[in-house]
mmCIF file of C-alpha atoms in Angstrom:
data_model
loop_
_atom_site.group_PDB
_atom_site.id
_atom_site.type_symbol
_atom_site.label_atom_id
_atom_site.label_comp_id
_atom_site.label_asym_id
_atom_site.label_seq_id
_atom_site.Cartn_x
_atom_site.Cartn_y
_atom_site.Cartn_z
ATOM 1 C CA MET A 1 22.537 -6.502 1.610
ATOM 2 C CA ALA A 2 22.629 -2.772 2.333
ATOM 3 C CA SER A 3 19.599 -0.721 1.397
ATOM 4 C CA VAL A 4 19.949 1.839 -1.353
ATOM 5 C CA VAL A 5 18.962 5.357 -0.385
ATOM 6 C CA GLN A 6 17.301 7.354 -3.125
ATOM 7 C CA GLN A 7 15.505 10.674 -3.091
ATOM 8 C CA ARG A 8 12.526 12.019 -5.037
ATOM 9 C CA THR A 9 11.815 15.736 -5.172
ATOM 10 C CA VAL A 10 8.753 17.746 -6.142
ATOM 11 C CA ASP A 11 8.432 21.542 -6.074
ATOM 12 C CA ALA A 12 5.287 23.555 -5.404
ATOM 13 C CA THR A 13 4.722 27.224 -6.160
ATOM 14 C CA TRP A 14 1.815 29.252 -4.838
ATOM 15 C CA ASP A 15 -0.360 30.475 -7.705
ATOM 16 C CA GLY A 16 -2.647 32.794 -5.718
ATOM 17 C CA GLY A 17 -5.738 32.074 -3.671
ATOM 18 C CA MET A 18 -5.754 28.445 -2.578
ATOM 19 C CA ARG A 19 -4.003 27.168 -5.713
ATOM 20 C CA ALA A 20 -0.495 25.778 -6.200
ATOM 21 C CA VAL A 21 1.408 24.459 -9.185
ATOM 22 C CA VAL A 22 3.471 21.364 -8.469
ATOM 23 C CA GLN A 23 6.332 20.208 -10.647
ATOM 24 C CA ALA A 24 6.779 16.438 -10.282
ATOM 25 C CA GLY A 25 9.486 15.305 -12.666
ATOM 26 C CA ASP A 26 8.317 16.211 -16.160
ATOM 27 C CA PHE A 27 4.736 16.733 -15.010
ATOM 28 C CA GLU A 28 2.911 19.814 -13.816
ATOM 29 C CA ILE A 29 0.035 19.273 -11.403
ATOM 30 C CA ILE A 30 -2.465 21.985 -10.517
ATOM 31 C CA VAL A 31 -3.585 21.685 -6.903
ATOM 32 C CA ASP A 32 -6.520 23.718 -5.620
ATOM 33 C CA GLU A 33 -9.224 23.694 -3.004
ATOM 34 C CA PRO A 34 -12.927 23.542 -3.785
ATOM 35 C CA ALA A 35 -14.822 26.832 -3.888
ATOM 36 C CA THR A 36 -16.373 25.970 -0.506
ATOM 37 C CA ALA A 37 -12.855 26.098 1.008
ATOM 38 C CA GLY A 38 -11.789 29.334 -0.704
ATOM 39 C CA GLY A 39 -10.333 27.814 -3.856
ATOM 40 C CA THR A 40 -11.383 27.875 -7.484
ATOM 41 C CA ASN A 41 -11.766 24.101 -7.920
ATOM 42 C CA THR A 42 -9.321 23.974 -10.853
ATOM 43 C CA GLY A 43 -7.469 20.912 -9.591
ATOM 44 C CA PRO A 44 -7.588 18.203 -6.974
ATOM 45 C CA GLN A 45 -7.081 19.203 -3.373
ATOM 46 C CA PRO A 46 -3.942 18.002 -1.549
ATOM 47 C CA THR A 47 -5.760 15.328 0.439
ATOM 48 C CA ASP A 48 -7.225 13.899 -2.775
ATOM 49 C CA LEU A 49 -3.695 13.683 -4.165
ATOM 50 C CA LEU A 50 -2.626 11.721 -1.089
ATOM 51 C CA LEU A 51 -5.493 9.280 -1.629
ATOM 52 C CA ALA A 52 -4.657 9.168 -5.352
ATOM 53 C CA ALA A 53 -1.051 8.286 -4.504
ATOM 54 C CA ILE A 54 -2.267 5.385 -2.364
ATOM 55 C CA ALA A 55 -4.741 4.170 -5.009
ATOM 56 C CA SER A 56 -2.339 4.388 -7.922
ATOM 57 C CA CYS A 57 0.589 2.834 -6.063
ATOM 58 C CA PHE A 58 -1.522 -0.060 -4.810
ATOM 59 C CA THR A 59 -2.986 -0.617 -8.283
ATOM 60 C CA LEU A 60 0.506 -0.857 -9.759
ATOM 61 C CA ALA A 61 1.673 -3.056 -6.873
ATOM 62 C CA LEU A 62 -1.172 -5.503 -7.580
ATOM 63 C CA ALA A 63 -0.298 -5.548 -11.284
ATOM 64 C CA HIS A 64 3.370 -6.120 -10.408
ATOM 65 C CA ALA A 65 2.507 -8.968 -8.010
ATOM 66 C CA ALA A 66 0.366 -10.673 -10.654
ATOM 67 C CA ASP A 67 3.068 -10.243 -13.291
ATOM 68 C CA LYS A 68 5.724 -11.764 -11.009
ATOM 69 C CA ARG A 69 3.564 -14.876 -10.631
ATOM 70 C CA ALA A 70 2.681 -14.893 -14.350
ATOM 71 C CA LEU A 71 -1.006 -14.797 -13.438
ATOM 72 C CA ALA A 72 -3.647 -12.726 -15.149
ATOM 73 C CA LEU A 73 -5.344 -10.105 -13.024
ATOM 74 C CA PRO A 74 -7.559 -8.227 -15.502
ATOM 75 C CA GLY A 75 -9.376 -4.975 -14.792
ATOM 76 C CA ILE A 76 -7.714 -4.078 -11.494
ATOM 77 C CA ARG A 77 -9.577 -1.297 -9.684
ATOM 78 C CA VAL A 78 -8.638 0.297 -6.376
ATOM 79 C CA ARG A 79 -10.805 2.724 -4.401
ATOM 80 C CA VAL A 80 -9.319 4.556 -1.435
ATOM 81 C CA VAL A 81 -11.563 6.183 1.158
ATOM 82 C CA GLY A 82 -10.051 8.565 3.690
ATOM 83 C CA THR A 83 -11.958 9.455 6.845
ATOM 84 C CA TYR A 84 -11.196 12.929 8.195
ATOM 85 C CA GLU A 85 -10.889 13.536 11.894
ATOM 86 C CA ARG A 86 -9.796 17.046 12.799
ATOM 87 C CA LEU A 87 -6.767 17.959 10.652
ATOM 88 C CA GLN A 88 -5.829 14.486 9.432
ATOM 89 C CA PHE A 89 -7.157 11.223 8.145
ATOM 90 C CA SER A 90 -7.971 8.948 11.068
ATOM 91 C CA ARG A 91 -8.561 6.004 8.751
ATOM 92 C CA VAL A 92 -7.758 5.033 5.192
ATOM 93 C CA ASP A 93 -9.550 2.087 3.576
ATOM 94 C CA VAL A 94 -8.130 0.494 0.430
ATOM 95 C CA LEU A 95 -10.763 -1.488 -1.492
ATOM 96 C CA VAL A 96 -9.631 -3.676 -4.368
ATOM 97 C CA GLU A 97 -11.413 -5.567 -7.117
ATOM 98 C CA SER A 98 -10.731 -6.956 -10.551
ATOM 99 C CA ASP A 99 -12.540 -8.695 -13.361
ATOM 100 C CA GLY A 100 -10.803 -11.939 -12.425
ATOM 101 C CA PRO A 101 -11.756 -14.427 -9.712
ATOM 102 C CA PRO A 102 -11.779 -12.867 -6.205
ATOM 103 C CA ASP A 103 -9.624 -15.679 -4.776
ATOM 104 C CA VAL A 104 -6.862 -14.924 -7.297
ATOM 105 C CA LEU A 105 -6.983 -11.232 -6.424
ATOM 106 C CA GLU A 106 -6.905 -12.065 -2.723
ATOM 107 C CA THR A 107 -3.673 -14.053 -3.116
ATOM 108 C CA HIS A 108 -1.946 -10.970 -4.567
ATOM 109 C CA ILE A 109 -2.904 -8.540 -1.792
ATOM 110 C CA PRO A 110 -0.085 -9.516 0.641
ATOM 111 C CA ASP A 111 2.503 -9.189 -2.137
ATOM 112 C CA ALA A 112 1.101 -5.806 -3.146
ATOM 113 C CA GLU A 113 1.160 -4.646 0.473
ATOM 114 C CA ARG A 114 4.808 -5.661 0.683
ATOM 115 C CA VAL A 115 5.912 -3.635 -2.376
ATOM 116 C CA CYS A 116 3.622 -0.578 -2.287
ATOM 117 C CA TYR A 117 5.909 2.351 -1.438
ATOM 118 C CA VAL A 118 3.100 4.704 -0.498
ATOM 119 C CA THR A 119 1.239 2.487 1.960
ATOM 120 C CA ASN A 120 4.538 1.281 3.439
ATOM 121 C CA THR A 121 5.605 4.888 3.959
ATOM 122 C CA LEU A 122 2.348 5.843 5.641
ATOM 123 C CA ARG A 123 2.401 2.775 7.896
ATOM 124 C CA GLN A 124 5.917 3.584 9.093
ATOM 125 C CA GLY A 125 5.189 7.258 9.781
ATOM 126 C CA PRO A 126 8.307 8.872 8.284
ATOM 127 C CA GLU A 127 10.107 11.696 10.015
ATOM 128 C CA ILE A 128 8.939 15.023 8.589
ATOM 129 C CA SER A 129 11.157 18.078 8.890
ATOM 130 C CA VAL A 130 10.125 21.614 7.899
ATOM 131 C CA SER A 131 12.878 24.242 7.477
ATOM 132 C CA LEU A 132 13.762 27.368 5.543
ATOM 133 C CA GLY A 133 15.335 27.046 2.120
ATOM 134 C CA TRP A 134 15.555 24.326 -0.479
ATOM 135 C CA GLN A 135 18.397 22.403 1.142
ATOM 136 C CA PRO A 136 17.651 19.362 3.309
ATOM 137 C CA PRO A 137 18.611 19.691 6.977
ATOM 138 C CA PRO A 138 22.101 18.390 7.898
#
């Protein structure tokens, strides 16, 4: 079976200082740096959004895995901790819990890891290309 290639696009516009406005589908996201980094602290910083993407995707992946097995997994909570080293995260820890039995949650983790787009993307280290203009490189 051939894989289906799809694309997602978001647009960011500088809004002065250390603030940007991101359009993600129908949603506008304000991104800013804390005052200690020259921003106005009016939105999450980009690295927090990366961690939020991991946490939210893994939360939904756990819910999906439980649903596929018709098992209840109430009160899913995911905490993601990123450890900075120089200009990148050197480590990202994903901590999961729920109000259900820990052994039931543990059985869903491999399935969630398999279907979580964000963690799969980060593990594979996608090619990143930076170029002028809005068109993708040839």
